[in-house]
Amino acid sequence: MKFAYGFSNLLGTVYRHGDLNFTRDGDAVVSPVGNRVTVFDLKNNRSNTLPLATKYNIKCVGLSPDGRLAIIVDEGGAALLVSLVCRSVLHHFHFKGSVHSVSFSPDGRKFVVTKGSIAQMYHAPGKKREFNAFVLDKTYFGPYDETTCIDWTDDSRCFVVGSKDMSTWVFGAERWDNLLYYALGGHKDAVVACFFESDSLDLYSLSQDGALCVWQCDTPPEGLRLKPPTGWRADLLQQEEGEEEEGEEGEKETTVRGKAAPAEHEKAGKVKYSRLAKYFFNKEGDFNNLTAAAYHKKTHLLVTGFASGIFHLHELPEFNLIHSLSISDQRISSVAINNSGDWIAFGCSGLGQLLVWEWQSESYILKQQGHFNSMVSLAYSPDGQYIVTGGDDGKVKVWNTLSGFCFVTFTEHSSGVTGVTFTATGHVLVTSSLDGTVRAFDLHRYRNFRTFTSPRPTQFSCVAVDCSGEIVSAGAQDSFEVFVWSMQTGRLLDVLSGHEGPISGLCFNPMKSILASASWDRTVRLWDMFDSWRTKETLALTSDALAVTFRPDGAELAVATLNAQITFWDPENAVQTGSIEGRHDLKPGRKELDKITARHSAKGKAFTTLCYSADGQTILAGGMSKFVCLYHTREQILVKRFELSCNFSLDAMEEFLNRRKMTEFGNLALIDQEAGEENGVEIPLPGVKKGDMSSRHFKPEIRVTSLSFSPTGRCWAATSTEGLLIFSLDTQMLFDPFELDTSVTPGRIREALRQQDFSRALLMAFRLNERKLAQEVLEAVPPDEIEVIGASLPELYVDKVLEFLASSIEGSRHLEFYLRWTQSLLMSHGQRLKSRAGQVMPTVQFLQKGLQRHLDDMAKLCDWNRYNIQYALAVSKQRGIKRALESSRTEEEEEEEESSSDEDSLHLLREAGAHDDDEEEMLV
């Protein structure tokens, strides 16, 4: 089995904090999610997370005008130059301070960052290779407080900067002779946004108290005059006029200083601004802070977001209200408009919401929200197409693994969800919660059709469903009992007593109706569901059990205990077959306020979740750490360790104590810089894992709460503090030949193709294991010879061809061709494949996932065509009845046309039905 799993996608969280941006074509939204960046393709309904991560949470993102480059800056001031075309990091840079905003000039030659009370202009990285992609050009001084926002003129000659000191400054990208840098006042609160008008130096400034100032400039952009060079530059210009540009390039960065209130004689003959009007968003008596704004210059559309979750659309400069809407209960953190001005994106960091609104039709293009509290559990559907997650916020969300979007949210639980699982059919979802209920949801009608409760109110900590889907069981935290219900009737069948501690985990044997229950009383009990629910075996452990799981074939049981061990048991004979000591592999980090080292704190850490791979050869383990460990079950060795996060904005990430934070008065982490003169941070009580959300200084601890392998075996998912992370096999980058020798080369394979020796070419292609070459050979086989070549394949190569078909069928246009190959292999090798079903099952599940997706798409298309044909027939009949007196044609001609149209429609319906039947046969 391959172990080259790499980060694939981030689900469960769609927006955390930072700037939202639309791509150049306006079809995709770039959203910062923690220390990663996700691109939501609204046209193709896909979401992809870029394979990069910053050291801290991302604060601002700036996109170049051509849409090829992005500058991503985190809270610490570290920046990444990213290519959005090849999805890779091109350059690392550190701005030596916290950056508030980044903006490229419209011509793409410069970009400006606001850092502290200054603005810095850099040469934008070009298409050529450069040793240093970030070259500082000018530093602009002027504001007394932090700078907050930037906007450029359309010709890239000037830019405007807003500040927290309630002033707005207009700076020139070049040294303009008649542009004097001074402060524009008029506000009573911090400036949130400022925008230039199209092809003009007129600008608008908006402050936090909901005031809009309209500024008019007496000079057009063409009226700006370049300042003539002085000193050594003038002498150099007189000597060699041709070398002026080289002199400019060789010059180091220059400093530009503005004056808040210049003298009157200095203003003479200079560009002058005057305030035309001042408007207020809040009515008298309202105190609604303005938090974000965006302006579309072509349509003169101003969008403003407020702390109460309301947004306004105004037309400038008349300040006409187009419409107003409340979209959230929390503050709107970021607003963006696409190039056409049709779609508006809103980000709400409090609830983790991302909304895209089409204001003309007043409809949502995208409406996504993650779990605003930590995710606790997850489960894959049997075909691997969906992932369900449960969170502490009481919500159950179902995610599509292909698109990355959540398509249904269940909110029936009134407290945190502790466990989620699918039935074997994949149509029913069962969840347990601390509110004392276990609920079953129907994924066809999206409703809660069963609610299971206990005779006495109790909090359920875990849930399990047997392989038939008829028996539902849940473990209690406070009564130490296991409750068993019938899915059909919803009645309580039995209460299994015997444990002396809270139930920490439940798992049914996939092959038999045997339930394993793990408890803090240092035992795992096996219950036989068909033998009056008696205890079959009791497995004694050396420490408290935290998680239990069966191998997919049901022949082995794995238990994670509090002493960081994983023990393996034979459930038939109740004999321990092996153990893994995982304390050193877990490698937990050190919290900011810990008084002990990470090595000593590891003594209290353990694995809290386990999951077998699809073939049962390996097992995943995760817990109170940023690492997930992959062990080989038979050899009982660590195969690979995956690091889920490198985000130091989370707690327990440091391996060693940072001595710079230790002072004679104590740890600097105890001082909350944002709290002002109030008290510092409250020290959390021992055992607190999630952080105190009511305190100002909220830093959640990194941990892994749940793990699950996909039934296809190609990927696995983990719920952590970061969100729902998916790791998959990146087969495109691997060269993994099979039984390779010197006679197998691409030239020999193509020569065999030319000689029409397809069997030999196919075997050689799969021995070389080059994907493109295998696809070329497979698609070169004539359809008439597929059955013969498929039957002649050696059994060793059948699995490889099936796996290749499963991975190709998802994105290929040759659907019928690949279906023929699949049918041929399953018909001719079905009995031999059935004899080793355990090994082949992940490949078959992967194949079924692709076929099911195509079946759903084809069924929708065929239904749509069928309804359209029926509608056209009905309309034509009605039209014929109404115009019977007016028509000049004979009744016989009409009958012939109707009969021919009926035959055509029936012929089309037969073809659609045949397609459906073929695919259903493949699935069976």
PDB file of C-alpha atoms in Angstrom, residues 192-381:
ATOM      1  CA  VAL A 192     -12.216  52.391   7.524  1.00  0.00           C
ATOM      2  CA  ALA A 193     -12.055  52.788   3.726  1.00  0.00           C
ATOM      3  CA  CYS A 194     -11.236  55.391   1.066  1.00  0.00           C
ATOM      4  CA  PHE A 195     -11.805  55.193  -2.698  1.00  0.00           C
ATOM      5  CA  PHE A 196     -10.886  57.233  -5.770  1.00  0.00           C
ATOM      6  CA  GLU A 197     -13.508  58.022  -8.376  1.00  0.00           C
ATOM      7  CA  SER A 198     -12.983  56.551 -11.859  1.00  0.00           C
ATOM      8  CA  ASP A 199     -10.409  58.502 -13.976  1.00  0.00           C
ATOM      9  CA  SER A 200     -10.308  61.270 -11.402  1.00  0.00           C
ATOM     10  CA  LEU A 201      -8.543  62.442  -8.248  1.00  0.00           C
ATOM     11  CA  ASP A 202     -11.924  62.940  -6.511  1.00  0.00           C
ATOM     12  CA  LEU A 203     -12.262  60.571  -3.586  1.00  0.00           C
ATOM     13  CA  TYR A 204     -14.594  59.256  -0.895  1.00  0.00           C
ATOM     14  CA  SER A 205     -13.598  58.455   2.688  1.00  0.00           C
ATOM     15  CA  LEU A 206     -15.632  56.425   5.185  1.00  0.00           C
ATOM     16  CA  SER A 207     -15.134  56.324   8.947  1.00  0.00           C
ATOM     17  CA  GLN A 208     -16.065  53.814  11.614  1.00  0.00           C
ATOM     18  CA  ASP A 209     -18.911  55.957  13.005  1.00  0.00           C
ATOM     19  CA  GLY A 210     -20.791  55.684   9.682  1.00  0.00           C
ATOM     20  CA  ALA A 211     -19.824  58.973   8.022  1.00  0.00           C
ATOM     21  CA  LEU A 212     -19.021  59.433   4.317  1.00  0.00           C
ATOM     22  CA  CYS A 213     -17.054  62.463   3.099  1.00  0.00           C
ATOM     23  CA  VAL A 214     -17.023  63.394  -0.602  1.00  0.00           C
ATOM     24  CA  TRP A 215     -13.816  65.201  -1.655  1.00  0.00           C
ATOM     25  CA  GLN A 216     -13.450  67.105  -4.916  1.00  0.00           C
ATOM     26  CA  CYS A 217     -10.071  67.806  -6.531  1.00  0.00           C
ATOM     27  CA  ASP A 218      -9.489  70.910  -8.669  1.00  0.00           C
ATOM     28  CA  THR A 219      -6.921  69.142 -10.883  1.00  0.00           C
ATOM     29  CA  PRO A 220      -7.497  66.237 -13.294  1.00  0.00           C
ATOM     30  CA  PRO A 221      -4.992  63.318 -13.259  1.00  0.00           C
ATOM     31  CA  GLU A 222      -3.409  64.651 -16.487  1.00  0.00           C
ATOM     32  CA  GLY A 223      -2.659  67.940 -14.705  1.00  0.00           C
ATOM     33  CA  LEU A 224      -0.006  66.384 -12.428  1.00  0.00           C
ATOM     34  CA  ARG A 225       3.511  67.613 -13.317  1.00  0.00           C
ATOM     35  CA  LEU A 226       6.681  65.642 -12.670  1.00  0.00           C
ATOM     36  CA  LYS A 227       9.154  67.325 -10.333  1.00  0.00           C
ATOM     37  CA  PRO A 228      12.380  68.249 -12.181  1.00  0.00           C
ATOM     38  CA  PRO A 229      15.472  66.518 -10.805  1.00  0.00           C
ATOM     39  CA  THR A 230      17.806  68.512  -8.551  1.00  0.00           C
ATOM     40  CA  GLY A 231      21.401  68.161  -7.285  1.00  0.00           C
ATOM     41  CA  TRP A 232      23.513  65.317  -8.574  1.00  0.00           C
ATOM     42  CA  ARG A 233      20.609  63.954 -10.616  1.00  0.00           C
ATOM     43  CA  ALA A 234      20.330  67.193 -12.577  1.00  0.00           C
ATOM     44  CA  ASP A 235      24.090  67.192 -13.240  1.00  0.00           C
ATOM     45  CA  LEU A 236      23.949  63.596 -14.324  1.00  0.00           C
ATOM     46  CA  LEU A 237      20.980  64.393 -16.562  1.00  0.00           C
ATOM     47  CA  GLN A 238      22.922  67.186 -18.246  1.00  0.00           C
ATOM     48  CA  GLN A 239      25.946  64.937 -18.806  1.00  0.00           C
ATOM     49  CA  GLU A 240      24.205  61.803 -19.986  1.00  0.00           C
ATOM     50  CA  GLU A 241      20.509  62.026 -20.667  1.00  0.00           C
ATOM     51  CA  GLY A 242      20.325  58.398 -21.700  1.00  0.00           C
ATOM     52  CA  GLU A 243      21.425  57.040 -18.338  1.00  0.00           C
ATOM     53  CA  GLU A 244      18.655  58.599 -16.270  1.00  0.00           C
ATOM     54  CA  GLU A 245      16.688  55.372 -16.032  1.00  0.00           C
ATOM     55  CA  GLU A 246      19.727  53.380 -14.882  1.00  0.00           C
ATOM     56  CA  GLY A 247      20.388  55.994 -12.225  1.00  0.00           C
ATOM     57  CA  GLU A 248      16.820  55.656 -11.010  1.00  0.00           C
ATOM     58  CA  GLU A 249      17.125  51.869 -10.780  1.00  0.00           C
ATOM     59  CA  GLY A 250      20.393  51.991  -8.915  1.00  0.00           C
ATOM     60  CA  GLU A 251      19.011  54.442  -6.360  1.00  0.00           C
ATOM     61  CA  LYS A 252      18.103  53.147  -2.928  1.00  0.00           C
ATOM     62  CA  GLU A 253      14.677  53.670  -1.362  1.00  0.00           C
ATOM     63  CA  THR A 254      13.662  57.251  -0.702  1.00  0.00           C
ATOM     64  CA  THR A 255      11.656  58.711   2.156  1.00  0.00           C
ATOM     65  CA  VAL A 256       8.652  60.966   1.537  1.00  0.00           C
ATOM     66  CA  ARG A 257       7.249  63.013   4.405  1.00  0.00           C
ATOM     67  CA  GLY A 258       3.909  64.821   4.400  1.00  0.00           C
ATOM     68  CA  LYS A 259       2.646  67.669   6.567  1.00  0.00           C
ATOM     69  CA  ALA A 260      -0.644  67.510   8.421  1.00  0.00           C
ATOM     70  CA  ALA A 261      -1.250  71.265   8.090  1.00  0.00           C
ATOM     71  CA  PRO A 262       1.046  73.009   5.528  1.00  0.00           C
ATOM     72  CA  ALA A 263       1.318  76.793   5.359  1.00  0.00           C
ATOM     73  CA  GLU A 264      -0.844  78.787   2.937  1.00  0.00           C
ATOM     74  CA  HIS A 265       2.077  79.917   0.760  1.00  0.00           C
ATOM     75  CA  GLU A 266       3.068  76.239   0.298  1.00  0.00           C
ATOM     76  CA  LYS A 267      -0.425  75.450  -1.027  1.00  0.00           C
ATOM     77  CA  ALA A 268      -0.262  78.093  -3.776  1.00  0.00           C
ATOM     78  CA  GLY A 269      -0.381  76.528  -7.239  1.00  0.00           C
ATOM     79  CA  LYS A 270      -0.768  73.033  -5.794  1.00  0.00           C
ATOM     80  CA  VAL A 271      -3.507  70.440  -6.074  1.00  0.00           C
ATOM     81  CA  LYS A 272      -6.346  71.441  -3.769  1.00  0.00           C
ATOM     82  CA  TYR A 273      -9.085  69.299  -2.209  1.00  0.00           C
ATOM     83  CA  SER A 274     -12.413  70.596  -0.962  1.00  0.00           C
ATOM     84  CA  ARG A 275     -15.204  68.711   0.821  1.00  0.00           C
ATOM     85  CA  LEU A 276     -18.376  68.710  -1.263  1.00  0.00           C
ATOM     86  CA  ALA A 277     -20.682  66.815   1.081  1.00  0.00           C
ATOM     87  CA  LYS A 278     -20.867  64.671   4.181  1.00  0.00           C
ATOM     88  CA  TYR A 279     -23.414  61.867   4.555  1.00  0.00           C
ATOM     89  CA  PHE A 280     -24.312  59.653   7.520  1.00  0.00           C
ATOM     90  CA  PHE A 281     -25.354  55.975   7.327  1.00  0.00           C
ATOM     91  CA  ASN A 282     -26.808  55.821  10.835  1.00  0.00           C
ATOM     92  CA  LYS A 283     -30.059  57.498  11.669  1.00  0.00           C
ATOM     93  CA  GLU A 284     -30.279  59.748  14.688  1.00  0.00           C
ATOM     94  CA  GLY A 285     -29.868  57.699  17.848  1.00  0.00           C
ATOM     95  CA  ASP A 286     -28.351  54.660  16.084  1.00  0.00           C
ATOM     96  CA  PHE A 287     -24.819  53.555  16.934  1.00  0.00           C
ATOM     97  CA  ASN A 288     -23.902  50.966  14.332  1.00  0.00           C
ATOM     98  CA  ASN A 289     -20.190  50.797  13.570  1.00  0.00           C
ATOM     99  CA  LEU A 290     -19.121  50.573   9.939  1.00  0.00           C
ATOM    100  CA  THR A 291     -16.628  47.708   9.652  1.00  0.00           C
ATOM    101  CA  ALA A 292     -15.973  47.097   5.923  1.00  0.00           C
ATOM    102  CA  ALA A 293     -16.642  48.727   2.567  1.00  0.00           C
ATOM    103  CA  ALA A 294     -16.040  48.235  -1.168  1.00  0.00           C
ATOM    104  CA  TYR A 295     -16.597  50.496  -4.172  1.00  0.00           C
ATOM    105  CA  HIS A 296     -17.139  49.604  -7.832  1.00  0.00           C
ATOM    106  CA  LYS A 297     -15.910  52.550  -9.903  1.00  0.00           C
ATOM    107  CA  LYS A 298     -17.636  51.740 -13.214  1.00  0.00           C
ATOM    108  CA  THR A 299     -21.145  51.440 -11.766  1.00  0.00           C
ATOM    109  CA  HIS A 300     -20.544  53.935  -8.867  1.00  0.00           C
ATOM    110  CA  LEU A 301     -21.796  51.287  -6.431  1.00  0.00           C
ATOM    111  CA  LEU A 302     -20.781  51.560  -2.762  1.00  0.00           C
ATOM    112  CA  VAL A 303     -21.234  48.530  -0.480  1.00  0.00           C
ATOM    113  CA  THR A 304     -20.871  49.010   3.275  1.00  0.00           C
ATOM    114  CA  GLY A 305     -20.934  46.349   5.995  1.00  0.00           C
ATOM    115  CA  PHE A 306     -21.722  47.028   9.644  1.00  0.00           C
ATOM    116  CA  ALA A 307     -21.069  45.442  13.037  1.00  0.00           C
ATOM    117  CA  SER A 308     -24.718  44.335  13.342  1.00  0.00           C
ATOM    118  CA  GLY A 309     -24.504  42.178  10.176  1.00  0.00           C
ATOM    119  CA  ILE A 310     -26.391  44.666   7.968  1.00  0.00           C
ATOM    120  CA  PHE A 311     -25.075  45.840   4.613  1.00  0.00           C
ATOM    121  CA  HIS A 312     -26.164  48.834   2.492  1.00  0.00           C
ATOM    122  CA  LEU A 313     -25.901  49.451  -1.259  1.00  0.00           C
ATOM    123  CA  HIS A 314     -25.648  53.124  -2.276  1.00  0.00           C
ATOM    124  CA  GLU A 315     -25.167  54.886  -5.577  1.00  0.00           C
ATOM    125  CA  LEU A 316     -22.579  57.652  -5.451  1.00  0.00           C
ATOM    126  CA  PRO A 317     -22.083  60.589  -5.542  1.00  0.00           C
ATOM    127  CA  GLU A 318     -25.830  61.233  -4.902  1.00  0.00           C
ATOM    128  CA  PHE A 319     -25.841  58.739  -1.963  1.00  0.00           C
ATOM    129  CA  ASN A 320     -29.049  57.030  -3.152  1.00  0.00           C
ATOM    130  CA  LEU A 321     -29.905  53.881  -1.176  1.00  0.00           C
ATOM    131  CA  ILE A 322     -30.472  50.939  -3.555  1.00  0.00           C
ATOM    132  CA  HIS A 323     -31.254  48.366  -0.896  1.00  0.00           C
ATOM    133  CA  SER A 324     -30.326  47.210   2.605  1.00  0.00           C
ATOM    134  CA  LEU A 325     -30.269  43.683   4.028  1.00  0.00           C
ATOM    135  CA  SER A 326     -29.276  41.850   7.205  1.00  0.00           C
ATOM    136  CA  ILE A 327     -27.224  38.745   6.354  1.00  0.00           C
ATOM    137  CA  SER A 328     -25.739  37.766   9.720  1.00  0.00           C
ATOM    138  CA  ASP A 329     -25.890  38.255  13.487  1.00  0.00           C
ATOM    139  CA  GLN A 330     -22.173  39.047  13.643  1.00  0.00           C
ATOM    140  CA  ARG A 331     -20.031  41.874  12.296  1.00  0.00           C
ATOM    141  CA  ILE A 332     -19.149  41.864   8.599  1.00  0.00           C
ATOM    142  CA  SER A 333     -15.353  41.645   8.493  1.00  0.00           C
ATOM    143  CA  SER A 334     -14.672  41.965   4.768  1.00  0.00           C
ATOM    144  CA  VAL A 335     -16.488  43.031   1.580  1.00  0.00           C
ATOM    145  CA  ALA A 336     -15.425  42.556  -2.065  1.00  0.00           C
ATOM    146  CA  ILE A 337     -17.048  43.219  -5.480  1.00  0.00           C
ATOM    147  CA  ASN A 338     -16.199  41.379  -8.686  1.00  0.00           C
ATOM    148  CA  ASN A 339     -15.098  43.162 -11.875  1.00  0.00           C
ATOM    149  CA  SER A 340     -18.556  43.258 -13.467  1.00  0.00           C
ATOM    150  CA  GLY A 341     -20.128  44.653 -10.292  1.00  0.00           C
ATOM    151  CA  ASP A 342     -22.810  41.924 -10.165  1.00  0.00           C
ATOM    152  CA  TRP A 343     -21.589  39.788  -7.258  1.00  0.00           C
ATOM    153  CA  ILE A 344     -20.674  40.951  -3.759  1.00  0.00           C
ATOM    154  CA  ALA A 345     -18.756  38.745  -1.308  1.00  0.00           C
ATOM    155  CA  PHE A 346     -19.155  39.125   2.469  1.00  0.00           C
ATOM    156  CA  GLY A 347     -17.052  37.497   5.178  1.00  0.00           C
ATOM    157  CA  CYS A 348     -18.190  37.256   8.832  1.00  0.00           C
ATOM    158  CA  SER A 349     -15.363  36.054  11.059  1.00  0.00           C
ATOM    159  CA  GLY A 350     -17.517  35.584  14.176  1.00  0.00           C
ATOM    160  CA  LEU A 351     -19.540  32.698  12.733  1.00  0.00           C
ATOM    161  CA  GLY A 352     -17.153  31.741   9.920  1.00  0.00           C
ATOM    162  CA  GLN A 353     -19.628  32.725   7.178  1.00  0.00           C
ATOM    163  CA  LEU A 354     -18.876  33.356   3.501  1.00  0.00           C
ATOM    164  CA  LEU A 355     -21.682  34.779   1.349  1.00  0.00           C
ATOM    165  CA  VAL A 356     -21.760  35.822  -2.298  1.00  0.00           C
ATOM    166  CA  TRP A 357     -24.796  37.980  -3.120  1.00  0.00           C
ATOM    167  CA  GLU A 358     -26.121  38.985  -6.537  1.00  0.00           C
ATOM    168  CA  TRP A 359     -27.683  42.358  -5.767  1.00  0.00           C
ATOM    169  CA  GLN A 360     -29.676  42.816  -8.996  1.00  0.00           C
ATOM    170  CA  SER A 361     -31.651  39.570  -8.666  1.00  0.00           C
ATOM    171  CA  GLU A 362     -31.396  39.684  -4.835  1.00  0.00           C
ATOM    172  CA  SER A 363     -30.292  36.042  -4.561  1.00  0.00           C
ATOM    173  CA  TYR A 364     -27.414  34.083  -3.053  1.00  0.00           C
ATOM    174  CA  ILE A 365     -24.730  32.707  -5.364  1.00  0.00           C
ATOM    175  CA  LEU A 366     -22.904  31.075  -2.449  1.00  0.00           C
ATOM    176  CA  LYS A 367     -23.899  30.706   1.181  1.00  0.00           C
ATOM    177  CA  GLN A 368     -21.512  28.672   3.284  1.00  0.00           C
ATOM    178  CA  GLN A 369     -20.790  28.507   6.986  1.00  0.00           C
ATOM    179  CA  GLY A 370     -18.438  26.250   8.894  1.00  0.00           C
ATOM    180  CA  HIS A 371     -18.750  25.052  12.473  1.00  0.00           C
ATOM    181  CA  PHE A 372     -18.178  28.199  14.525  1.00  0.00           C
ATOM    182  CA  ASN A 373     -16.998  25.974  17.361  1.00  0.00           C
ATOM    183  CA  SER A 374     -14.644  23.023  17.121  1.00  0.00           C
ATOM    184  CA  MET A 375     -15.573  19.912  15.130  1.00  0.00           C
ATOM    185  CA  VAL A 376     -15.748  16.760  17.232  1.00  0.00           C
ATOM    186  CA  SER A 377     -16.529  13.840  14.931  1.00  0.00           C
ATOM    187  CA  LEU A 378     -16.671  12.836  11.278  1.00  0.00           C
ATOM    188  CA  ALA A 379     -17.641   9.856   9.134  1.00  0.00           C
ATOM    189  CA  TYR A 380     -17.327   8.934   5.453  1.00  0.00           C
ATOM    190  CA  SER A 381     -20.331   7.669   3.530  1.00  0.00           C
TER     191      SER A 381
END
